[in-house]
Amino acid sequence: MTSSRRDFIKAGAAIAAGAGLTGCAEAEKPQALPEPKAHQPLEILVLGGTGFIGPHMVREALRRGHSVTLFNRGRTNNALFPDLETIKGDRNNGLDGLVGRKWDAVIDNSGYVPRHVQDSARLLAPNCDRYLYISTVAVYEDPMSAIDEDSPLATIDDETIEKVTWETYGPLKALCEKRAAAEVPEEKFTILRPTYICGPGDRTDRFSYYPLRTRKGGEMLWPGTPDDPMQIVDVRDLANFTIDCLDRRISGTFNMVNPPGSFTLSDLLEDCKAVTGAEVEPVWVSAEFLASHEAGPGSGVLPCWHGSGGRGVSGDRAIAKGMHHRPERETARDILTWWDTLPEERTSQPRAGLAADKEAEILAAWKESQS
Ligand SMILES: NC(=O)c1ccc[n+]([C@@H]2O[C@H](COP(=O)([O-])OP(=O)(O)OC[C@H]3O[C@@H](n4cnc5c(N)ncnc54)[C@H](OP(=O)(O)O)[C@@H]3O)[C@@H](O)[C@H]2O)c1
């Protein structure tokens, strides 16, 4: 594994581990989405519909008049969709409840282990018209190169490994894609590769860190330079495109990412200020200095930030098929609205970002180094 790949993946370690307007008179209005066209109602099976991204997909499918069946173990957010049929089972040798059933489309959200994806694709492909696998941009071998969907994928020497760690996550997802592709005919197979998925319901708190920290105001450490790029995808845009793929029978592989260079840290800062109305004084701390305090690009301490390097991941192929990216300001705004609905025991322990004492420590050291 290259060191750039290792650093890049480490920054997304939380992936492998996992798991109204808020005072924002200046926030942009949500951009009107085109009305969905009339569709054939579909029967959709969602493998993993109760985590973070699944519920957004389920709600979008229901909004369009489709019917949804859920498949999961019954451990996560059980009360979320009481009116939907839920088939209980474990992807680890527990697919019995799916045997003999047919659906128009399957959304595979919860596939991290190649054997699990192979088993479900083998069982379901003959009984559905579309199998859509949620993969990740972590599948690419060289995260610092200019990436499109045809870029080389990471591999793993021992293909029997099933333990998902920050190191195996990407190669295993690439292998999951391969195993599914061997079972599902090309014309009914779709792969979506999202980058950092952000928005209401995000359980990693990575992108959420920035608006939440900005809201506290005062001196705030910002990493690198204002021109450093950030690539994300809003979970609701991902959900819309996912259901579009089912409705419009879109096959193929698509990165789910805002265009490279379209969004920088200074844009994020302006968005965070606009949606919080907070008085914040940014202090830009160099990547090198942060690295010497174990908070550099690739450490994951300043989430979703990879310094100024990297040439970016292209999302053009999906955009050409109608993928719509809402303004990131809307994502930041809606995260705050959602966050304010959560219980204190959840909000008191954010899962990502600089802790206040660490931020103060680095800021003090940085200022001393500059004096
Ligand atoms: N978050 C990101 O930024 C990001 C970026 C790129 C790609 N992705 C991809 O997005 C997907 C993750 O989505 P998520 O965060 O919404 O879900 P998740 O937390 O990975 O999965 C949760 C869902 O899957 C079910 N599930 C988990 N393990 C299962 C098993 N062994 N058998 C049956 N059901 C199981 C859970 O229900 P039970 O617990 O009740 O079983 C729940 O419905 C993954 O494919 C990931 O690779 C995420």
Short mmCIF file of C-alpha atoms and ligand atoms in Angstrom, two decimals:
data_model
loop_
_atom_site.label_atom_id
_atom_site.label_comp_id
_atom_site.label_asym_id
_atom_site.label_seq_id
_atom_site.Cartn_x
_atom_site.Cartn_y
_atom_site.Cartn_z
CA MET A 1 0.00 0.00 0.00
CA THR A 2 1.38 3.45 -0.88
CA SER A 3 1.91 5.91 1.99
CA SER A 4 -0.44 8.44 0.31
CA ARG A 5 -3.15 5.81 0.19
CA ARG A 6 -2.53 4.93 3.83
CA ASP A 7 -2.75 8.60 4.92
CA PHE A 8 -5.85 9.23 2.89
CA ILE A 9 -7.68 6.21 4.21
CA LYS A 10 -6.65 6.91 7.78
CA ALA A 11 -8.41 10.24 7.54
CA GLY A 12 -11.60 8.33 6.89
CA ALA A 13 -11.01 5.83 9.67
CA ALA A 14 -14.37 6.62 11.21
CA ILE A 15 -15.97 5.00 8.19
CA ALA A 16 -14.33 1.73 8.93
CA ALA A 17 -15.11 2.11 12.61
CA GLY A 18 -18.72 2.70 12.08
CA ALA A 19 -20.40 3.15 12.42
CA GLY A 20 -35.72 24.97 9.79
CA LEU A 21 -32.99 27.49 9.69
CA THR A 22 -30.83 27.92 12.71
CA GLY A 23 -30.23 31.62 13.07
CA CYS A 24 -29.18 31.79 9.46
CA ALA A 25 -30.95 34.65 7.83
CA GLU A 26 -28.16 34.74 5.26
CA ALA A 27 -28.29 31.04 4.44
CA GLU A 28 -29.11 30.26 0.87
CA LYS A 29 -32.56 28.97 0.20
CA PRO A 30 -32.68 25.29 -0.62
CA GLN A 31 -32.29 24.94 -4.36
CA ALA A 32 -35.53 23.71 -5.91
CA LEU A 33 -35.11 20.15 -7.08
CA PRO A 34 -36.73 19.15 -10.34
CA GLU A 35 -40.00 17.34 -9.71
CA PRO A 36 -39.44 13.63 -10.16
CA LYS A 37 -40.97 12.29 -13.34
CA ALA A 38 -43.81 9.81 -13.19
CA HIS A 39 -42.38 6.40 -12.43
CA GLN A 40 -43.51 2.85 -12.40
CA PRO A 41 -43.98 2.01 -8.73
CA LEU A 42 -41.18 -0.38 -7.77
CA GLU A 43 -40.79 -2.93 -5.03
CA ILE A 44 -37.41 -2.24 -3.48
CA LEU A 45 -35.39 -4.30 -1.02
CA VAL A 46 -32.93 -2.28 1.06
CA LEU A 47 -30.12 -4.21 2.73
CA GLY A 48 -29.23 -1.90 5.62
CA GLY A 49 -31.96 0.72 5.55
CA THR A 50 -31.81 1.87 9.15
CA GLY A 51 -28.29 3.31 9.54
CA PHE A 52 -27.31 6.75 8.25
CA ILE A 53 -27.72 6.70 4.47
CA GLY A 54 -30.38 3.96 4.28
CA PRO A 55 -33.22 5.96 5.85
CA HIS A 56 -32.70 8.82 3.38
CA MET A 57 -32.98 6.34 0.51
CA VAL A 58 -36.03 4.68 2.02
CA ARG A 59 -37.80 8.02 2.48
CA GLU A 60 -36.98 9.15 -1.06
CA ALA A 61 -38.26 5.85 -2.48
CA LEU A 62 -41.50 6.13 -0.49
CA ARG A 63 -41.88 9.78 -1.53
CA ARG A 64 -41.82 8.62 -5.16
CA GLY A 65 -44.51 6.04 -4.54
CA HIS A 66 -42.34 2.93 -4.37
CA SER A 67 -42.73 0.24 -1.75
CA VAL A 68 -39.81 -0.79 0.42
CA THR A 69 -38.81 -3.93 2.30
CA LEU A 70 -35.98 -3.75 4.82
CA PHE A 71 -33.42 -6.42 5.64
CA ASN A 72 -31.26 -6.14 8.74
CA ARG A 73 -30.42 -7.79 12.05
CA GLY A 74 -32.74 -5.69 14.18
CA ARG A 75 -29.99 -3.90 16.09
CA THR A 76 -30.10 -0.41 14.59
CA ASN A 77 -32.98 2.09 14.79
CA ASN A 78 -35.66 -0.58 14.91
CA ALA A 79 -38.51 1.85 15.43
CA LEU A 80 -37.70 3.96 12.38
CA PHE A 81 -40.09 2.44 9.85
CA PRO A 82 -42.82 0.58 11.77
CA ASP A 83 -45.07 0.42 8.69
CA LEU A 84 -42.54 -1.28 6.43
CA GLU A 85 -41.98 -4.99 6.11
CA THR A 86 -38.69 -5.87 7.79
CA ILE A 87 -37.03 -9.20 7.15
CA LYS A 88 -34.73 -10.01 10.00
CA GLY A 89 -31.43 -11.64 9.18
CA ASP A 90 -27.66 -11.36 9.28
CA ARG A 91 -25.63 -11.01 6.11
CA ASN A 92 -23.24 -13.43 7.72
CA ASN A 93 -24.93 -16.71 6.67
CA GLY A 94 -28.42 -15.51 7.56
CA LEU A 95 -30.14 -14.76 4.26
CA ASP A 96 -32.88 -17.39 4.65
CA GLY A 97 -35.65 -14.79 4.89
CA LEU A 98 -34.81 -13.59 1.38
CA VAL A 99 -35.01 -17.00 -0.30
CA GLY A 100 -37.82 -17.30 -2.85
CA ARG A 101 -38.67 -13.60 -2.77
CA LYS A 102 -38.58 -11.22 -5.75
CA TRP A 103 -38.05 -7.47 -5.88
CA ASP A 104 -37.74 -5.00 -8.74
CA ALA A 105 -34.59 -3.54 -7.22
CA VAL A 106 -32.12 -4.22 -4.43
CA ILE A 107 -30.06 -1.51 -2.73
CA ASP A 108 -27.05 -3.04 -1.01
CA ASN A 109 -25.98 -0.51 1.63
CA SER A 110 -24.46 -2.78 4.22
CA GLY A 111 -21.87 -4.73 2.22
CA TYR A 112 -18.36 -4.52 3.64
CA VAL A 113 -17.35 -8.18 3.40
CA PRO A 114 -16.89 -9.69 -0.08
CA ARG A 115 -18.46 -13.01 0.93
CA HIS A 116 -21.59 -11.24 2.19
CA VAL A 117 -21.97 -9.27 -1.03
CA GLN A 118 -21.36 -12.35 -3.16
CA ASP A 119 -23.96 -14.34 -1.21
CA SER A 120 -26.66 -11.69 -1.48
CA ALA A 121 -25.92 -10.88 -5.13
CA ARG A 122 -25.97 -14.57 -6.05
CA LEU A 123 -29.29 -15.10 -4.29
CA LEU A 124 -31.01 -11.91 -5.39
CA ALA A 125 -29.69 -11.18 -8.90
CA PRO A 126 -31.94 -13.77 -10.60
CA ASN A 127 -34.92 -12.34 -8.71
CA CYS A 128 -34.50 -8.62 -9.33
CA ASP A 129 -34.15 -6.22 -12.26
CA ARG A 130 -31.48 -4.06 -10.64
CA TYR A 131 -28.81 -4.59 -7.98
CA LEU A 132 -27.29 -1.36 -6.72
CA TYR A 133 -24.18 -1.61 -4.56
CA ILE A 134 -23.05 1.28 -2.36
CA SER A 135 -19.27 1.30 -2.51
CA THR A 136 -16.84 4.14 -1.69
CA VAL A 137 -14.10 6.31 -3.22
CA ALA A 138 -11.76 4.52 -0.81
CA VAL A 139 -11.58 1.74 -3.45
CA TYR A 140 -9.01 3.68 -5.49
CA GLU A 141 -5.37 2.64 -5.32
CA ASP A 142 -3.83 6.13 -5.47
CA PRO A 143 -5.99 8.71 -3.71
CA MET A 144 -3.61 11.53 -4.63
CA SER A 145 -3.95 11.05 -8.40
CA ALA A 146 -6.66 12.55 -10.59
CA ILE A 147 -9.37 9.95 -10.12
CA ASP A 148 -12.24 8.92 -12.31
CA GLU A 149 -14.25 5.72 -12.31
CA ASP A 150 -11.68 3.96 -14.49
CA SER A 151 -8.74 4.64 -12.17
CA PRO A 152 -6.95 1.56 -10.76
CA LEU A 153 -8.51 -0.02 -7.69
CA ALA A 154 -6.81 -1.09 -4.48
CA THR A 155 -6.25 -4.79 -3.98
CA ILE A 156 -5.71 -6.97 -0.94
CA ASP A 157 -3.17 -9.79 -0.88
CA ASP A 158 -5.28 -12.13 1.21
CA GLU A 159 -8.77 -12.12 -0.26
CA THR A 160 -10.11 -14.22 2.61
CA ILE A 161 -9.69 -11.38 5.11
CA GLU A 162 -13.05 -10.24 6.47
CA LYS A 163 -11.95 -7.89 9.25
CA VAL A 164 -12.78 -4.32 8.30
CA THR A 165 -10.12 -1.86 9.46
CA TRP A 166 -9.06 1.52 8.13
CA GLU A 167 -6.47 -0.33 6.07
CA THR A 168 -8.68 -3.09 4.63
CA TYR A 169 -11.88 -1.08 4.18
CA GLY A 170 -11.15 0.23 0.66
CA PRO A 171 -9.61 -2.94 -0.81
CA LEU A 172 -12.46 -5.02 0.67
CA LYS A 173 -15.07 -2.70 -0.85
CA ALA A 174 -13.27 -3.03 -4.22
CA LEU A 175 -13.43 -6.80 -3.82
CA CYS A 176 -17.13 -6.57 -2.88
CA GLU A 177 -17.72 -4.74 -6.18
CA LYS A 178 -15.88 -7.48 -8.07
CA ARG A 179 -17.77 -10.28 -6.36
CA ALA A 180 -21.12 -8.64 -7.06
CA ALA A 181 -20.13 -7.98 -10.68
CA ALA A 182 -19.48 -11.70 -11.11
CA GLU A 183 -23.08 -12.44 -10.07
CA VAL A 184 -25.13 -9.60 -11.57
CA PRO A 185 -25.44 -9.04 -15.33
CA GLU A 186 -23.86 -5.73 -16.33
CA GLU A 187 -27.10 -4.23 -17.67
CA LYS A 188 -28.75 -4.46 -14.27
CA PHE A 189 -25.80 -3.60 -12.05
CA THR A 190 -25.05 -0.17 -10.58
CA ILE A 191 -22.17 0.82 -8.32
CA LEU A 192 -22.15 4.14 -6.49
CA ARG A 193 -18.87 5.28 -4.91
CA PRO A 194 -19.50 8.11 -2.45
CA THR A 195 -16.84 10.25 -0.81
CA TYR A 196 -17.52 11.63 2.71
CA ILE A 197 -21.30 11.44 3.07
CA CYS A 198 -22.56 14.40 5.06
CA GLY A 199 -25.85 15.79 6.29
CA PRO A 200 -28.59 15.20 8.83
CA GLY A 201 -28.20 11.85 10.53
CA ASP A 202 -24.44 11.55 9.97
CA ARG A 203 -23.19 9.37 12.78
CA THR A 204 -19.50 10.14 12.21
CA ASP A 205 -19.69 13.92 12.99
CA ARG A 206 -16.85 14.54 10.55
CA PHE A 207 -18.11 17.33 8.27
CA SER A 208 -20.52 18.30 11.08
CA TYR A 209 -17.52 19.33 13.20
CA TYR A 210 -17.02 22.54 11.20
CA PRO A 211 -20.47 24.15 11.57
CA LEU A 212 -20.75 22.91 15.14
CA ARG A 213 -17.38 24.33 16.14
CA THR A 214 -18.02 27.59 14.27
CA ARG A 215 -21.25 28.03 16.19
CA LYS A 216 -19.26 28.25 19.42
CA GLY A 217 -17.49 31.33 18.01
CA GLY A 218 -14.21 32.89 19.10
CA GLU A 219 -10.77 32.00 17.83
CA MET A 220 -11.00 28.86 15.71
CA LEU A 221 -8.21 26.75 14.28
CA TRP A 222 -8.57 26.14 10.56
CA PRO A 223 -6.25 23.65 8.89
CA GLY A 224 -3.87 24.35 6.03
CA THR A 225 -4.84 27.18 3.74
CA PRO A 226 -8.15 28.77 2.70
CA ASP A 227 -7.63 27.33 -0.81
CA ASP A 228 -7.37 23.72 0.33
CA PRO A 229 -10.08 21.67 -1.39
CA MET A 230 -12.77 19.58 0.28
CA GLN A 231 -14.89 16.96 -1.48
CA ILE A 232 -18.12 15.73 0.07
CA VAL A 233 -21.56 14.52 -0.94
CA ASP A 234 -24.83 15.41 0.78
CA VAL A 235 -26.66 12.28 1.88
CA ARG A 236 -29.91 13.53 0.37
CA ASP A 237 -28.29 14.08 -3.03
CA LEU A 238 -26.85 10.58 -2.82
CA ALA A 239 -30.30 9.21 -1.93
CA ASN A 240 -31.94 11.05 -4.83
CA PHE A 241 -29.45 9.73 -7.33
CA THR A 242 -29.72 6.21 -5.90
CA ILE A 243 -33.46 6.15 -6.51
CA ASP A 244 -32.95 7.82 -9.91
CA CYS A 245 -30.75 4.86 -10.86
CA LEU A 246 -33.61 2.49 -10.05
CA ASP A 247 -36.29 4.59 -11.73
CA ARG A 248 -34.25 5.31 -14.84
CA ARG A 249 -32.41 2.00 -15.01
CA ILE A 250 -29.00 3.61 -14.85
CA SER A 251 -26.26 0.99 -14.95
CA GLY A 252 -22.54 1.43 -14.47
CA THR A 253 -20.17 2.87 -11.90
CA PHE A 254 -20.41 6.42 -10.58
CA ASN A 255 -18.40 8.48 -8.11
CA MET A 256 -20.64 10.47 -5.77
CA VAL A 257 -18.65 13.61 -5.09
CA ASN A 258 -18.89 17.36 -5.55
CA PRO A 259 -16.68 18.58 -8.41
CA PRO A 260 -12.94 18.84 -7.62
CA GLY A 261 -11.96 22.42 -6.77
CA SER A 262 -15.57 23.60 -6.50
CA PHE A 263 -15.45 23.81 -2.71
CA THR A 264 -12.58 25.03 -0.55
CA LEU A 265 -12.01 25.53 3.15
CA SER A 266 -12.65 29.26 2.76
CA ASP A 267 -16.04 28.40 1.21
CA LEU A 268 -16.71 26.13 4.15
CA LEU A 269 -15.75 28.85 6.61
CA GLU A 270 -18.05 31.36 4.90
CA ASP A 271 -20.87 28.81 4.88
CA CYS A 272 -20.36 28.01 8.55
CA LYS A 273 -20.36 31.69 9.46
CA ALA A 274 -23.48 32.30 7.41
CA VAL A 275 -25.51 29.46 8.89
CA THR A 276 -24.47 30.09 12.49
CA GLY A 277 -24.23 33.88 12.53
CA ALA A 278 -21.31 33.33 14.92
CA GLU A 279 -18.43 35.73 15.45
CA VAL A 280 -15.48 33.57 14.62
CA GLU A 281 -11.86 34.49 14.17
CA PRO A 282 -10.13 31.93 11.95
CA VAL A 283 -6.51 31.10 12.62
CA TRP A 284 -5.02 29.19 9.70
CA VAL A 285 -2.41 26.74 10.91
CA SER A 286 -0.05 25.20 8.37
CA ALA A 287 -0.31 21.53 7.44
CA GLU A 288 3.32 20.99 8.50
CA PHE A 289 2.74 22.47 11.94
CA LEU A 290 -0.42 20.44 12.42
CA ALA A 291 1.45 17.31 11.36
CA SER A 292 4.01 17.96 14.11
CA HIS A 293 1.07 18.00 16.56
CA GLU A 294 -0.48 14.77 15.25
CA ALA A 295 -3.26 16.67 13.52
CA GLY A 296 -1.90 16.88 9.98
CA PRO A 297 -3.59 15.96 6.72
CA GLY A 298 -4.29 12.27 6.81
CA SER A 299 -4.52 12.06 10.58
CA GLY A 300 -8.31 12.48 10.50
CA VAL A 301 -8.16 14.93 13.41
CA LEU A 302 -9.36 17.77 11.19
CA PRO A 303 -12.02 15.75 9.38
CA CYS A 304 -12.56 15.57 5.61
CA TRP A 305 -9.36 17.60 5.06
CA HIS A 306 -6.45 16.23 3.08
CA GLY A 307 -4.25 19.32 2.76
CA SER A 308 -3.59 20.96 -0.55
CA GLY A 309 -2.39 17.77 -2.25
CA GLY A 310 -4.38 15.40 -4.35
CA ARG A 311 -5.88 16.11 -7.71
CA GLY A 312 -9.40 15.24 -6.80
CA VAL A 313 -12.10 12.75 -7.64
CA SER A 314 -14.27 13.44 -10.65
CA GLY A 315 -18.02 13.16 -10.24
CA ASP A 316 -18.70 14.18 -13.85
CA ARG A 317 -20.07 10.84 -14.96
CA ALA A 318 -22.92 10.99 -12.44
CA ILE A 319 -23.55 14.68 -13.10
CA ALA A 320 -23.96 13.85 -16.78
CA LYS A 321 -26.69 11.40 -15.71
CA GLY A 322 -28.49 14.04 -13.66
CA MET A 323 -26.78 13.89 -10.25
CA HIS A 324 -27.53 17.15 -8.47
CA HIS A 325 -25.29 18.56 -5.73
CA ARG A 326 -26.97 21.05 -3.43
CA PRO A 327 -24.91 23.98 -2.09
CA GLU A 328 -22.73 22.82 0.81
CA ARG A 329 -24.18 25.71 2.84
CA GLU A 330 -27.49 23.90 2.85
CA THR A 331 -25.80 20.77 4.18
CA ALA A 332 -24.13 22.74 6.99
CA ARG A 333 -27.38 24.47 7.89
CA ASP A 334 -29.42 21.28 7.99
CA ILE A 335 -26.83 19.49 10.10
CA LEU A 336 -27.27 22.15 12.79
CA THR A 337 -31.05 21.86 12.68
CA TRP A 338 -30.81 18.09 13.02
CA TRP A 339 -28.13 18.28 15.72
CA ASP A 340 -30.40 20.43 17.87
CA THR A 341 -32.97 17.62 17.95
CA LEU A 342 -30.51 15.11 19.46
CA PRO A 343 -30.31 14.22 23.14
CA GLU A 344 -27.61 15.80 25.27
CA GLU A 345 -25.84 12.48 25.84
CA ARG A 346 -25.23 12.32 22.09
CA THR A 347 -24.28 15.96 21.47
CA SER A 348 -21.98 16.20 24.47
CA GLN A 349 -19.64 13.63 22.92
CA PRO A 350 -18.96 14.58 19.28
CA ARG A 351 -17.29 11.73 17.45
CA ALA A 352 -14.85 13.72 15.34
CA GLY A 353 -12.92 16.95 15.23
CA LEU A 354 -10.52 18.77 17.52
CA ALA A 355 -11.35 18.66 21.20
CA ALA A 356 -11.42 22.13 22.77
CA ASP A 357 -8.31 21.58 24.90
CA LYS A 358 -6.31 20.20 21.98
CA GLU A 359 -7.38 23.13 19.80
CA ALA A 360 -6.30 25.62 22.48
CA GLU A 361 -2.99 23.82 22.92
CA ILE A 362 -2.16 23.85 19.20
CA LEU A 363 -3.27 27.46 18.79
CA ALA A 364 -1.04 28.59 21.66
CA ALA A 365 1.94 26.70 20.23
CA TRP A 366 1.28 28.04 16.73
CA LYS A 367 1.13 31.64 17.92
CA GLU A 368 4.33 31.20 19.86
CA SER A 369 6.02 29.79 16.77
CA GLN A 370 4.92 32.83 14.77
CA SER A 371 6.03 35.47 17.28
N1 LIG B 1 -20.40 7.36 5.85
C1 LIG B 1 -19.66 7.70 4.81
O1 LIG B 1 -19.12 8.81 4.72
C2 LIG B 1 -19.50 6.71 3.69
C3 LIG B 1 -18.68 7.06 2.61
C4 LIG B 1 -18.59 6.20 1.53
C5 LIG B 1 -19.31 5.03 1.50
N2 LIG B 1 -20.08 4.69 2.56
C6 LIG B 1 -20.85 3.44 2.48
O2 LIG B 1 -22.18 3.69 2.95
C7 LIG B 1 -22.67 2.49 3.55
C8 LIG B 1 -22.94 2.75 5.00
O3 LIG B 1 -24.16 3.26 5.20
P1 LIG B 1 -24.72 3.56 6.68
O4 LIG B 1 -23.71 4.37 7.43
O5 LIG B 1 -26.05 4.07 6.50
O6 LIG B 1 -24.88 2.14 7.25
P2 LIG B 1 -24.09 1.19 8.23
O7 LIG B 1 -24.01 1.83 9.56
O8 LIG B 1 -22.87 0.64 7.66
O9 LIG B 1 -25.11 -0.02 8.20
C9 LIG B 1 -26.18 0.06 8.95
C10 LIG B 1 -27.33 -0.74 8.34
O10 LIG B 1 -26.96 -2.05 7.91
C11 LIG B 1 -27.57 -3.03 8.76
N3 LIG B 1 -26.57 -4.08 8.98
C12 LIG B 1 -25.32 -3.91 9.44
N4 LIG B 1 -24.68 -5.07 9.51
C13 LIG B 1 -25.56 -6.03 9.07
C14 LIG B 1 -25.49 -7.43 8.91
N5 LIG B 1 -24.40 -8.16 9.23
N6 LIG B 1 -26.57 -8.08 8.43
C15 LIG B 1 -27.70 -7.40 8.13
N7 LIG B 1 -27.82 -6.05 8.25
C16 LIG B 1 -26.76 -5.38 8.73
C17 LIG B 1 -27.93 -2.23 10.02
O11 LIG B 1 -29.02 -2.75 10.73
P3 LIG B 1 -28.80 -3.78 11.94
O12 LIG B 1 -27.71 -3.22 12.80
O13 LIG B 1 -30.13 -3.79 12.60
O14 LIG B 1 -28.43 -5.06 11.31
C18 LIG B 1 -28.34 -0.89 9.41
O15 LIG B 1 -29.62 -0.97 8.81
C19 LIG B 1 -21.58 1.47 3.49
O16 LIG B 1 -21.73 0.66 2.36
C20 LIG B 1 -20.33 2.33 3.38
O17 LIG B 1 -19.26 1.64 2.79
C21 LIG B 1 -20.19 5.49 3.66
#
